[in-house]
CSV table of C-alpha atoms in Angstrom, one decimal:
chain,number,residue,atom,x,y,z
X,1,MET,CA,-56.3,66.2,110.8
X,2,LYS,CA,-60.4,67.9,110.6
X,3,SER,CA,-62.8,65.9,109.3
X,4,TYR,CA,-65.4,68.3,107.6
X,5,SER,CA,-69.3,67.6,106.3
X,6,LEU,CA,-70.2,68.2,102.9
X,7,LYS,CA,-72.7,71.1,104.2
X,8,GLU,CA,-68.7,72.8,106.0
X,9,HIS,CA,-67.6,71.8,102.5
X,10,PHE,CA,-70.2,73.7,101.2
X,11,GLU,CA,-69.8,76.5,103.6
X,12,LEU,CA,-65.7,76.9,103.2
X,13,ARG,CA,-65.0,76.1,99.2
X,14,ASN,CA,-65.3,79.8,98.5
X,15,THR,CA,-63.5,81.1,101.0
X,16,ARG,CA,-60.6,78.3,102.0
X,17,SER,CA,-58.8,75.1,100.4
X,18,LEU,CA,-59.9,71.9,101.4
X,19,ARG,CA,-57.7,68.5,101.6
X,20,PRO,CA,-59.3,65.4,99.9
X,21,ARG,CA,-61.6,63.3,101.9
X,22,ARG,CA,-64.3,60.7,101.7
X,23,GLY,CA,-67.9,61.0,101.8
X,24,LEU,CA,-71.4,59.7,101.3
X,25,GLY,CA,-74.5,61.3,100.0
X,26,ARG,CA,-77.3,61.0,97.7
X,27,TYR,CA,-76.6,62.1,94.0
X,28,PHE,CA,-79.0,64.9,92.8
X,29,MET,CA,-78.5,67.6,89.6
X,30,HIS,CA,-80.0,70.5,90.0
X,31,ALA,CA,-79.6,73.5,87.2
X,32,GLY,CA,-78.0,71.1,85.0
X,33,GLN,CA,-75.5,70.7,87.6
X,34,ALA,CA,-74.7,68.1,89.7
X,35,GLY,CA,-74.3,67.9,93.7
X,36,PHE,CA,-74.7,65.6,96.9
X,37,ASN,CA,-76.2,65.6,100.2
X,38,ASP,CA,-75.3,64.0,103.3
X,39,GLY,CA,-78.6,64.8,105.1
X,40,SER,CA,-76.7,67.9,106.9
X,41,GLY,CA,-75.8,70.1,103.9
X,42,ALA,CA,-75.7,70.2,100.1
X,43,ILE,CA,-72.4,70.5,98.1
X,44,TRP,CA,-73.6,71.9,94.8
X,45,PRO,CA,-72.3,72.4,91.8
X,46,VAL,CA,-69.8,69.7,91.8
X,47,ARG,CA,-67.5,68.7,88.8
X,48,LEU,CA,-67.3,64.9,88.3
X,49,ALA,CA,-63.8,64.0,87.8
X,50,ASP,CA,-62.9,62.1,84.5
X,51,GLY,CA,-63.7,58.6,84.3
X,52,CYS,CA,-67.2,58.9,86.2
X,53,ASP,CA,-69.7,58.6,83.8
X,54,SER,CA,-72.7,61.0,84.7
X,55,ASN,CA,-74.8,59.0,82.4
X,56,THR,CA,-75.0,55.9,84.8
X,57,LEU,CA,-75.3,57.8,87.8
X,58,GLN,CA,-79.0,57.9,89.2
X,59,GLN,CA,-80.9,60.7,91.4
X,60,GLY,CA,-82.0,59.6,94.6
X,61,CYS,CA,-79.1,56.6,95.2
X,62,VAL,CA,-76.5,56.9,97.2
X,63,TYR,CA,-73.1,57.1,96.4
X,64,SER,CA,-69.5,57.0,98.4
X,65,PHE,CA,-67.0,59.3,96.7
X,66,THR,CA,-63.9,61.5,97.3
X,67,ILE,CA,-64.3,65.1,97.2
X,68,GLY,CA,-60.9,66.2,95.5
X,69,GLY,CA,-59.1,69.8,96.6
X,70,ILE,CA,-61.0,73.2,95.2
X,71,VAL,CA,-60.4,73.1,91.2
X,72,GLY,CA,-58.1,75.7,90.5
X,73,GLU,CA,-55.9,74.8,93.6
X,74,HIS,CA,-53.6,72.7,92.0
X,75,THR,CA,-54.8,73.0,88.3
X,76,PRO,CA,-56.5,75.3,85.9
X,77,VAL,CA,-59.5,77.0,87.9
X,78,SER,CA,-62.9,75.6,86.5
X,79,LYS,CA,-65.4,78.6,86.7
X,80,TYR,CA,-69.2,78.3,86.3
X,81,ARG,CA,-71.7,81.6,85.6
X,82,ASP,CA,-70.5,84.6,88.0
X,83,ASN,CA,-67.1,83.0,89.1
X,84,GLU,CA,-68.5,79.7,91.1
X,85,ILE,CA,-66.2,77.2,91.6
X,86,PHE,CA,-66.6,73.8,91.7
X,87,LEU,CA,-65.4,71.1,93.8
X,88,GLN,CA,-64.0,68.1,92.3
X,89,VAL,CA,-65.6,64.8,92.8
X,90,ASP,CA,-64.3,61.2,91.8
X,91,ASP,CA,-64.0,57.6,92.9
X,92,LEU,CA,-67.6,57.4,93.0
X,93,GLN,CA,-69.0,54.1,94.2
X,94,LEU,CA,-73.1,53.0,94.5
X,95,GLN,CA,-74.2,52.5,98.4
X,96,SER,CA,-77.6,51.8,98.0
X,97,GLY,CA,-80.2,52.5,95.5
X,98,LYS,CA,-83.8,54.7,95.8
X,99,ASP,CA,-84.9,52.0,98.2
X,100,GLY,CA,-82.0,51.1,100.2
X,101,ALA,CA,-81.4,51.4,104.1
X,102,ALA,CA,-78.1,53.3,104.0
X,103,TRP,CA,-79.7,56.7,104.2
X,104,GLU,CA,-80.6,55.4,107.6
X,105,MET,CA,-77.6,54.4,108.5
X,106,HIS,CA,-75.6,58.1,107.6
X,107,GLY,CA,-78.6,60.4,108.4
X,108,ILE,CA,-79.1,60.8,104.3
X,109,PRO,CA,-82.7,62.4,104.0
X,110,SER,CA,-85.6,59.1,102.9
X,111,PRO,CA,-87.3,60.0,100.3
X,112,THR,CA,-90.5,59.2,102.6
X,113,ASP,CA,-89.5,62.1,104.6
X,114,VAL,CA,-89.9,64.8,102.1
X,115,PRO,CA,-92.6,67.3,102.0
X,116,ALA,CA,-94.1,67.7,98.4
X,117,GLN,CA,-93.5,71.3,98.6
X,118,VAL,CA,-90.4,71.3,99.3
X,119,SER,CA,-89.9,68.6,96.7
X,120,ALA,CA,-92.1,70.6,94.3
X,121,VAL,CA,-90.0,73.9,95.1
X,122,THR,CA,-86.5,72.5,94.1
X,123,ASN,CA,-86.7,69.9,91.4
X,124,PRO,CA,-90.2,69.3,89.8
X,125,SER,CA,-89.3,65.6,89.2
X,126,GLY,CA,-89.8,64.8,92.8
X,127,THR,CA,-86.1,64.1,93.9
X,128,PHE,CA,-85.1,64.5,97.3
X,129,PHE,CA,-82.5,66.6,98.3
X,130,PHE,CA,-82.9,70.0,99.6
X,131,LEU,CA,-83.8,69.7,103.4
X,132,SER,CA,-80.9,71.0,105.0
X,133,GLU,CA,-80.0,74.4,106.2
X,134,THR,CA,-78.1,75.0,103.5
X,135,SER,CA,-80.4,73.7,100.6
X,136,ARG,CA,-83.5,75.8,102.3
X,137,ARG,CA,-81.4,78.8,101.9
X,138,LEU,CA,-80.5,78.3,98.4
X,139,ASP,CA,-83.5,77.6,98.2
X,140,ILE,CA,-84.9,81.1,99.4
X,141,LEU,CA,-82.0,82.9,97.0
X,142,LEU,CA,-83.7,81.4,93.9
X,143,GLN,CA,-87.0,82.2,95.1
X,144,ARG,CA,-86.3,85.7,95.7
X,145,ASN,CA,-84.3,86.2,92.6
X,146,LEU,CA,-87.6,84.9,91.3
X,147,GLY,CA,-90.1,87.5,92.9
X,148,ILE,CA,-87.8,90.1,91.5
X,149,GLU,CA,-88.2,88.6,88.0
X,150,ARG,CA,-91.9,88.4,88.1
X,151,ALA,CA,-92.4,92.1,89.5
X,152,ARG,CA,-89.8,93.3,87.0
X,153,ALA,CA,-92.2,91.3,83.9
X,154,PHE,CA,-95.3,92.7,85.4
X,155,PHE,CA,-94.1,96.3,84.8
X,156,ARG,CA,-92.4,95.5,81.6
X,157,SER,CA,-95.2,94.0,80.0
X,158,SER,CA,-97.5,96.8,81.1
X,159,GLY,CA,-95.4,99.0,78.9
X,160,TYR,CA,-93.5,100.9,82.2
X,161,LEU,CA,-89.3,101.8,81.4
X,162,GLU,CA,-87.4,100.3,83.9
X,163,LEU,CA,-84.7,103.2,84.9
X,164,ASP,CA,-81.9,102.9,87.7
X,165,PRO,CA,-81.6,105.4,89.9
X,166,PRO,CA,-78.1,106.8,91.5
X,167,GLN,CA,-77.3,105.7,94.9
X,168,LEU,CA,-75.3,108.8,95.6
X,169,VAL,CA,-77.6,112.2,95.9
X,170,LEU,CA,-78.1,116.0,97.4
X,171,SER,CA,-81.3,114.6,99.1
X,172,GLY,CA,-82.2,111.2,100.3
X,173,GLY,CA,-85.6,112.3,101.6
X,174,VAL,CA,-87.4,114.6,103.4
X,175,GLU,CA,-90.2,112.7,105.6
X,176,ARG,CA,-90.2,113.5,108.8
X,177,TYR,CA,-88.9,109.9,110.5
X,178,LEU,CA,-86.3,108.4,108.2
X,179,ASN,CA,-83.2,109.7,108.6
X,180,THR,CA,-80.5,108.9,105.8
X,181,PHE,CA,-76.8,107.9,105.8
X,182,LYS,CA,-74.7,110.6,104.6
X,183,THR,CA,-71.2,111.2,103.0
X,184,GLN,CA,-69.2,113.3,100.7
X,185,TYR,CA,-67.8,113.5,97.5
X,186,ILE,CA,-64.3,115.1,97.0
X,187,ASP,CA,-63.8,116.6,93.6
X,188,HIS,CA,-60.3,117.1,92.0
X,189,ARG,CA,-60.0,120.5,93.8
X,190,GLY,CA,-60.6,119.2,97.5
X,191,LYS,CA,-63.8,120.5,97.9
X,192,GLN,CA,-66.2,118.7,99.6
X,193,TRP,CA,-70.0,117.4,98.5
X,194,GLN,CA,-72.4,116.4,100.6
X,195,LEU,CA,-74.3,113.6,99.4
X,196,GLU,CA,-76.8,111.1,101.0
X,197,LEU,CA,-78.3,107.4,100.2
X,198,PRO,CA,-81.5,107.4,99.2
X,199,THR,CA,-84.3,106.6,101.8
X,200,SER,CA,-86.5,105.8,98.2
X,201,PRO,CA,-85.9,106.6,94.4
X,202,GLU,CA,-88.9,109.1,94.6
X,203,PHE,CA,-87.0,112.4,93.8
X,204,SER,CA,-84.8,110.8,91.0
X,205,LEU,CA,-87.6,109.2,89.4
X,206,LYS,CA,-90.1,112.3,89.5
X,207,LYS,CA,-87.5,114.0,87.7
X,208,ILE,CA,-87.9,112.1,85.0
X,209,ILE,CA,-91.9,112.1,85.1
X,210,ALA,CA,-91.4,115.8,85.0
X,211,GLU,CA,-89.9,115.2,81.6
X,212,GLY,CA,-93.2,113.5,80.4
X,213,VAL,CA,-92.3,110.0,80.5
X,214,GLN,CA,-95.4,108.3,81.1
X,215,ARG,CA,-94.5,105.4,82.9
X,216,ILE,CA,-91.2,104.0,84.7
X,217,PHE,CA,-90.3,101.6,87.2
X,218,ALA,CA,-87.1,101.0,89.2
X,219,LEU,CA,-85.5,98.0,91.4
X,220,THR,CA,-83.2,99.5,93.6
X,221,HIS,CA,-82.0,99.6,96.9
X,222,ALA,CA,-83.0,101.6,99.8
X,223,PHE,CA,-81.1,102.9,102.5
X,224,ARG,CA,-82.3,104.3,106.2
X,225,ASN,CA,-80.6,104.7,109.3
X,226,GLN,CA,-80.8,105.1,112.8
X,227,GLY,CA,-82.3,102.0,114.4
X,228,GLU,CA,-84.2,100.6,111.4
X,229,LEU,CA,-83.3,97.0,112.2
X,230,SER,CA,-86.3,94.7,113.3
X,231,ARG,CA,-88.5,91.8,111.9
X,232,HIS,CA,-89.3,93.3,109.0
X,233,HIS,CA,-86.8,96.2,108.7
X,234,ASP,CA,-83.3,96.1,107.2
X,235,PRO,CA,-80.9,99.1,106.9
X,236,GLU,CA,-80.4,98.3,103.0
X,237,PHE,CA,-83.5,96.3,101.5
X,238,MET,CA,-85.0,96.3,97.7
X,239,MET,CA,-86.9,99.0,96.7
X,240,LEU,CA,-89.5,98.7,94.1
X,241,GLU,CA,-91.1,102.2,92.7
X,242,TRP,CA,-93.2,103.1,90.2
X,243,TYR,CA,-95.0,106.3,89.0
X,244,ARG,CA,-97.4,106.5,86.3
X,245,ILE,CA,-98.3,109.9,84.7
X,246,GLY,CA,-102.3,110.0,85.5
X,247,GLY,CA,-105.0,107.5,86.7
X,248,THR,CA,-106.4,107.8,90.3
X,249,LEU,CA,-105.3,106.4,93.5
X,250,GLU,CA,-108.1,103.1,92.7
X,251,ASP,CA,-106.3,102.7,89.9
X,252,LEU,CA,-103.0,102.5,91.9
X,253,ILE,CA,-104.5,100.2,94.3
X,254,ARG,CA,-106.2,97.4,91.9
X,255,GLU,CA,-102.7,97.7,90.2
X,256,THR,CA,-100.7,96.8,93.4
X,257,GLU,CA,-103.1,94.3,94.6
X,258,LYS,CA,-102.4,92.5,91.0
X,259,LEU,CA,-99.3,92.6,90.9
X,260,ILE,CA,-98.9,91.4,94.7
X,261,ALA,CA,-101.0,88.6,93.5
X,262,ASP,CA,-99.1,88.2,90.5
X,263,ILE,CA,-96.1,87.8,92.2
X,264,ALA,CA,-97.6,85.3,95.1
X,265,SER,CA,-98.4,83.1,92.2
X,266,GLY,CA,-94.6,82.7,91.4
X,267,LEU,CA,-93.9,82.1,95.2
X,268,LEU,CA,-94.4,78.4,97.0
X,269,GLY,CA,-95.0,80.5,100.4
X,270,THR,CA,-97.9,80.1,103.7
X,271,ALA,CA,-99.4,83.1,103.4
X,272,SER,CA,-103.1,83.3,101.8
X,273,LEU,CA,-105.0,86.1,100.0
X,274,PRO,CA,-108.3,86.7,99.6
X,275,ARG,CA,-109.8,86.8,96.4
X,276,ARG,CA,-110.1,90.4,94.6
X,277,PRO,CA,-110.9,93.2,94.6
X,278,TRP,CA,-109.3,93.1,98.5
X,279,PRO,CA,-111.1,95.2,100.9
X,280,VAL,CA,-110.2,98.9,101.4
X,281,PHE,CA,-110.8,100.9,104.7
X,282,SER,CA,-110.4,104.4,105.1
X,283,VAL,CA,-108.7,105.7,108.2
X,284,ARG,CA,-111.0,107.6,110.1
X,285,GLU,CA,-113.1,104.4,109.6
X,286,LEU,CA,-110.8,102.6,111.2
X,287,PHE,CA,-110.2,105.2,114.4
X,288,ASN,CA,-114.5,105.7,114.3
X,289,SER,CA,-114.9,101.7,114.6
X,290,ILE,CA,-112.2,100.7,116.6
X,291,LEU,CA,-111.6,103.7,118.8
X,292,ASP,CA,-114.4,105.9,118.9
X,293,ILE,CA,-112.3,108.7,117.7
X,294,ASP,CA,-113.6,111.2,114.8
X,295,LEU,CA,-110.3,112.3,113.7
X,296,GLU,CA,-112.5,115.0,111.8
X,297,LYS,CA,-112.6,116.6,114.9
X,298,MET,CA,-108.8,116.1,116.3
X,299,SER,CA,-107.1,118.6,114.0
X,300,ASP,CA,-105.8,120.2,117.5
X,301,VAL,CA,-103.3,118.4,119.3
X,302,GLN,CA,-104.3,118.7,122.6
X,303,ILE,CA,-107.9,117.8,121.7
X,304,PHE,CA,-106.1,114.7,119.9
X,305,ARG,CA,-103.9,114.2,123.0
X,306,ASP,CA,-106.4,114.0,125.7
X,307,SER,CA,-108.6,112.0,123.7
X,308,ALA,CA,-105.8,109.9,122.9
X,309,SER,CA,-104.9,109.1,126.4
X,310,HIS,CA,-108.0,108.1,127.9
X,311,ARG,CA,-107.4,105.1,125.8
X,312,CYS,CA,-103.5,104.7,125.1
X,313,THR,CA,-101.5,104.7,128.2
X,314,SER,CA,-98.2,105.8,126.1
X,315,VAL,CA,-99.4,108.6,125.2
X,316,VAL,CA,-97.5,111.6,127.2
X,317,PRO,CA,-98.2,115.4,127.3
X,318,THR,CA,-94.9,115.8,124.8
X,319,ASP,CA,-96.4,114.0,121.9
X,320,SER,CA,-96.9,115.5,118.7
X,321,TRP,CA,-99.8,115.0,116.5
X,322,ASP,CA,-98.2,112.4,114.5
X,323,ASP,CA,-96.7,110.7,117.6
X,324,VAL,CA,-100.2,110.6,118.8
X,325,PHE,CA,-101.6,108.9,115.8
X,326,CYS,CA,-99.1,106.4,115.2
X,327,LYS,CA,-99.0,105.3,118.7
X,328,LEU,CA,-103.2,104.9,118.4
X,329,PHE,CA,-102.5,103.3,115.0
X,330,MET,CA,-99.8,100.6,116.1
X,331,GLU,CA,-102.0,99.4,119.0
X,332,PHE,CA,-104.9,99.3,118.1
X,333,VAL,CA,-105.8,99.4,114.3
X,334,GLU,CA,-102.7,97.6,113.6
X,335,PRO,CA,-104.0,94.2,115.5
X,336,ILE,CA,-107.2,94.3,113.9
X,337,LEU,CA,-105.2,94.2,110.3
X,338,ALA,CA,-103.3,91.3,111.2
X,339,GLN,CA,-107.0,89.5,111.1
X,340,LYS,CA,-107.2,90.5,107.7
X,341,GLU,CA,-105.6,88.0,104.9
X,342,ALA,CA,-104.7,91.4,102.9
X,343,CYS,CA,-106.5,94.6,102.4
X,344,PHE,CA,-105.8,98.5,102.1
X,345,VAL,CA,-106.6,101.2,104.6
X,346,ALA,CA,-106.0,104.8,102.3
X,347,TYR,CA,-107.1,108.4,102.8
X,348,TYR,CA,-104.8,109.2,105.4
X,349,PRO,CA,-104.7,112.7,107.5
X,350,GLN,CA,-102.8,115.9,106.1
X,351,GLN,CA,-100.6,115.3,108.5
X,352,MET,CA,-99.7,112.5,107.6
X,353,GLY,CA,-99.5,113.2,104.0
X,354,ALA,CA,-96.2,113.5,103.4
X,355,LEU,CA,-95.8,114.0,99.7
X,356,ALA,CA,-99.7,113.0,99.1
X,357,ALA,CA,-101.9,115.1,97.3
X,358,LYS,CA,-104.4,116.4,99.2
X,359,ASN,CA,-108.4,114.9,98.2
X,360,THR,CA,-110.7,117.2,96.5
X,361,LYS,CA,-113.7,116.2,98.3
X,362,LEU,CA,-112.8,115.2,101.8
X,363,ASN,CA,-111.5,118.0,104.1
X,364,GLY,CA,-108.2,117.6,105.8
X,365,VAL,CA,-107.3,114.2,103.8
X,366,VAL,CA,-104.6,113.1,101.6
X,367,ASP,CA,-104.8,110.6,99.0
X,368,ARG,CA,-102.4,108.0,100.3
X,369,PHE,CA,-102.7,104.7,101.0
X,370,GLU,CA,-101.0,101.5,102.1
X,371,ALA,CA,-101.4,96.9,101.8
X,372,TYR,CA,-101.4,95.3,104.4
X,373,ILE,CA,-101.0,91.5,104.4
X,374,GLY,CA,-101.8,89.6,107.4
X,375,GLY,CA,-101.2,92.9,109.2
X,376,VAL,CA,-97.5,93.9,107.5
X,377,GLU,CA,-97.6,96.7,106.0
X,378,ILE,CA,-96.5,96.2,102.0
X,379,CYS,CA,-96.1,99.7,100.3
X,380,ASN,CA,-97.0,103.5,100.4
X,381,GLY,CA,-98.8,104.6,97.2
X,382,TYR,CA,-99.9,108.6,96.4
X,383,ARG,CA,-101.8,110.5,94.1
X,384,GLU,CA,-98.4,112.7,94.1
X,385,LEU,CA,-98.6,116.3,95.5
X,386,ILE,CA,-97.5,118.5,92.6
X,387,ASP,CA,-98.5,121.6,93.9
X,388,TYR,CA,-94.8,123.3,94.4
X,389,GLU,CA,-96.4,125.8,97.2
X,390,ASP,CA,-97.7,123.1,99.1
X,391,PHE,CA,-94.8,121.1,98.9
X,392,LEU,CA,-92.5,123.9,100.1
X,393,LYS,CA,-95.2,124.1,103.4
X,394,ARG,CA,-94.4,120.7,103.7
X,395,VAL,CA,-90.6,120.6,103.6
X,396,SER,CA,-91.3,123.7,105.9
X,397,LEU,CA,-92.8,121.8,108.8
X,398,VAL,CA,-90.3,119.5,108.5
X,399,GLU,CA,-87.3,121.4,108.4
X,400,ILE,CA,-88.9,123.2,112.1
X,401,GLU,CA,-88.3,119.7,114.0
X,402,ARG,CA,-85.2,118.3,112.4
X,403,ASN,CA,-82.2,120.8,111.2
X,404,ASP,CA,-80.4,117.8,109.1
X,405,ILE,CA,-83.2,117.4,106.2
X,406,SER,CA,-80.8,118.1,103.1
X,407,ARG,CA,-83.3,119.6,100.0
X,408,ASP,CA,-82.3,118.9,96.0
X,409,PRO,CA,-82.5,121.8,94.1
X,410,LEU,CA,-83.0,120.2,90.7
X,411,PHE,CA,-85.9,118.0,91.9
X,412,GLU,CA,-87.5,121.6,93.1
X,413,ALA,CA,-86.8,123.3,89.9
X,414,ALA,CA,-88.4,120.2,88.5
X,415,MET,CA,-91.9,120.6,90.8
X,416,ARG,CA,-91.7,124.5,90.3
X,417,SER,CA,-91.6,123.6,86.5
X,418,GLY,CA,-94.6,121.5,87.0
X,419,LEU,CA,-95.0,118.1,87.6
X,420,TYR,CA,-97.4,116.3,85.6
X,421,PRO,CA,-100.7,114.7,87.8
X,422,CYS,CA,-99.5,111.3,88.4
X,423,VAL,CA,-99.8,108.0,90.8
X,424,GLY,CA,-96.9,106.8,92.5
X,425,ASN,CA,-96.0,103.3,94.7
X,426,ALA,CA,-93.2,102.6,97.1
X,427,LEU,CA,-93.4,98.8,98.0
X,428,GLY,CA,-90.6,96.5,99.9
X,429,LEU,CA,-90.3,93.9,98.0
X,430,ASP,CA,-88.0,92.0,100.4
X,431,ARG,CA,-90.7,92.5,103.0
X,432,LEU,CA,-93.5,91.3,100.5
X,433,ILE,CA,-91.1,87.7,99.4
X,434,ALA,CA,-90.4,87.3,103.5
X,435,VAL,CA,-94.5,87.7,104.1
X,436,LEU,CA,-95.4,85.8,100.8
X,437,ARG,CA,-93.3,83.0,101.9
X,438,GLY,CA,-93.7,83.0,105.5
X,439,GLU,CA,-90.8,83.6,106.8
X,440,ARG,CA,-89.7,84.1,110.6
X,441,ASP,CA,-88.4,87.6,109.4
X,442,LEU,CA,-86.8,90.2,106.4
X,443,GLN,CA,-83.5,89.3,106.9
X,444,SER,CA,-84.3,85.2,106.2
X,445,ILE,CA,-84.5,85.9,102.6
X,446,LEU,CA,-81.8,88.3,102.5
X,447,PRO,CA,-78.1,87.0,100.9
X,448,TRP,CA,-76.2,89.6,102.9
X,449,PRO,CA,-79.0,90.6,106.1
X,450,PHE,CA,-77.1,93.7,107.4
X,451,ALA,CA,-76.5,92.3,110.7
X,452,SER,CA,-74.3,89.7,109.5
X,453,ARG,CA,-71.6,91.9,108.4
X,454,PHE,CA,-70.8,92.6,111.8
X,455,PRO,CA,-69.1,90.2,115.0
X,456,ASN,CA,-72.3,88.3,116.0
X,457,SER,CA,-74.5,90.1,118.7
X,458,THR,CA,-73.1,93.3,118.4
X,459,ILE,CA,-75.4,95.5,116.0
X,460,ALA,CA,-78.7,96.1,118.4
X,461,LEU,CA,-81.8,94.7,117.4
X,462,GLU,CA,-85.4,96.6,117.7
């Protein structure tokens, strides 16, 4: 008969029935529920069998016990919260107190081995059970939930209306470098309607802004196809996006800064944020100081390529203006930004404007910014484009390079009828939480990372 560790019980308890076995672990309580830890993994939640008085059990003490079959296997199912199934635990016997030596013989963590930070995250009373890979994952998921809750509370307290945008849309976006997932709806007549998953909820939310709603936000999933799988990218992730009528780019920058600081204050991580206000660097300023390139004189793509090729060996004659800009930015500017704890990069060239409005004072510049924490881009904010004719020109330029762009006639009708002057920001919330916590990658905090849905090593990472 196979002998399962407590960690294996924890991982398997929702997928298969397990035979009763004897275990040894440190007793703890978390979120009002009992659990045990044997040093290789936590098993939680458990239900103590009749006759086991939880009032006499002491947190931190080591007990031997029997893990029965999953509750509900031979008895009525006992459920907890979202259909979580308890394991039955009985025949408890004290093996060692908090200061005993049982953990030394059986690999159970000693109280002195527990970092104070870990204890504070999991249980303010200072118990010492969350040191396993399994329990660390639970802690990460709880922290992710906390980050989502703090973001929601921030906007609700600021008078924003939360909306739930649709996930099946006519156009997933018209960005030059973002690719969509495509599908079809088949009606009762058998007619097919082409649909996409949104790369962002931008079009849906702007339709509501066009109706005159002053402040809106959404916490929703966004989807990006074709290679969006790397350390800081996943094809499906949590997007926090918000819009408000009125306001300036500077107002949006300071609101974003306050939001990030508020989320960070509730998470225990390793990222260090500077005192506010964070520095704001213009794109032209960065290219001048780092590359000695005056972007104002680089509107012609050939001149830009020639100037860049002397500094960047990856630039080739077939590169577009956007390609040259992105290569220079990634190879030379981002390493400098990585030396900053946190900052903003603002006022991008019009060629990189997407749907940002033109700056009214600087020629060839749009009102767009990105926030960087430790060199990682976190969000993309605009003073939004409301000029319908300008919008059509920009989409037409994208369509020249790509033949797979889908249009949303209802959004374009809203633009044509008149979108209110507004500002908006799209923030990758999963990425932000991962960076603030100092996690190795975005996938570390996702309950179901994209690559985990496939057999090991079958999905190519960037």
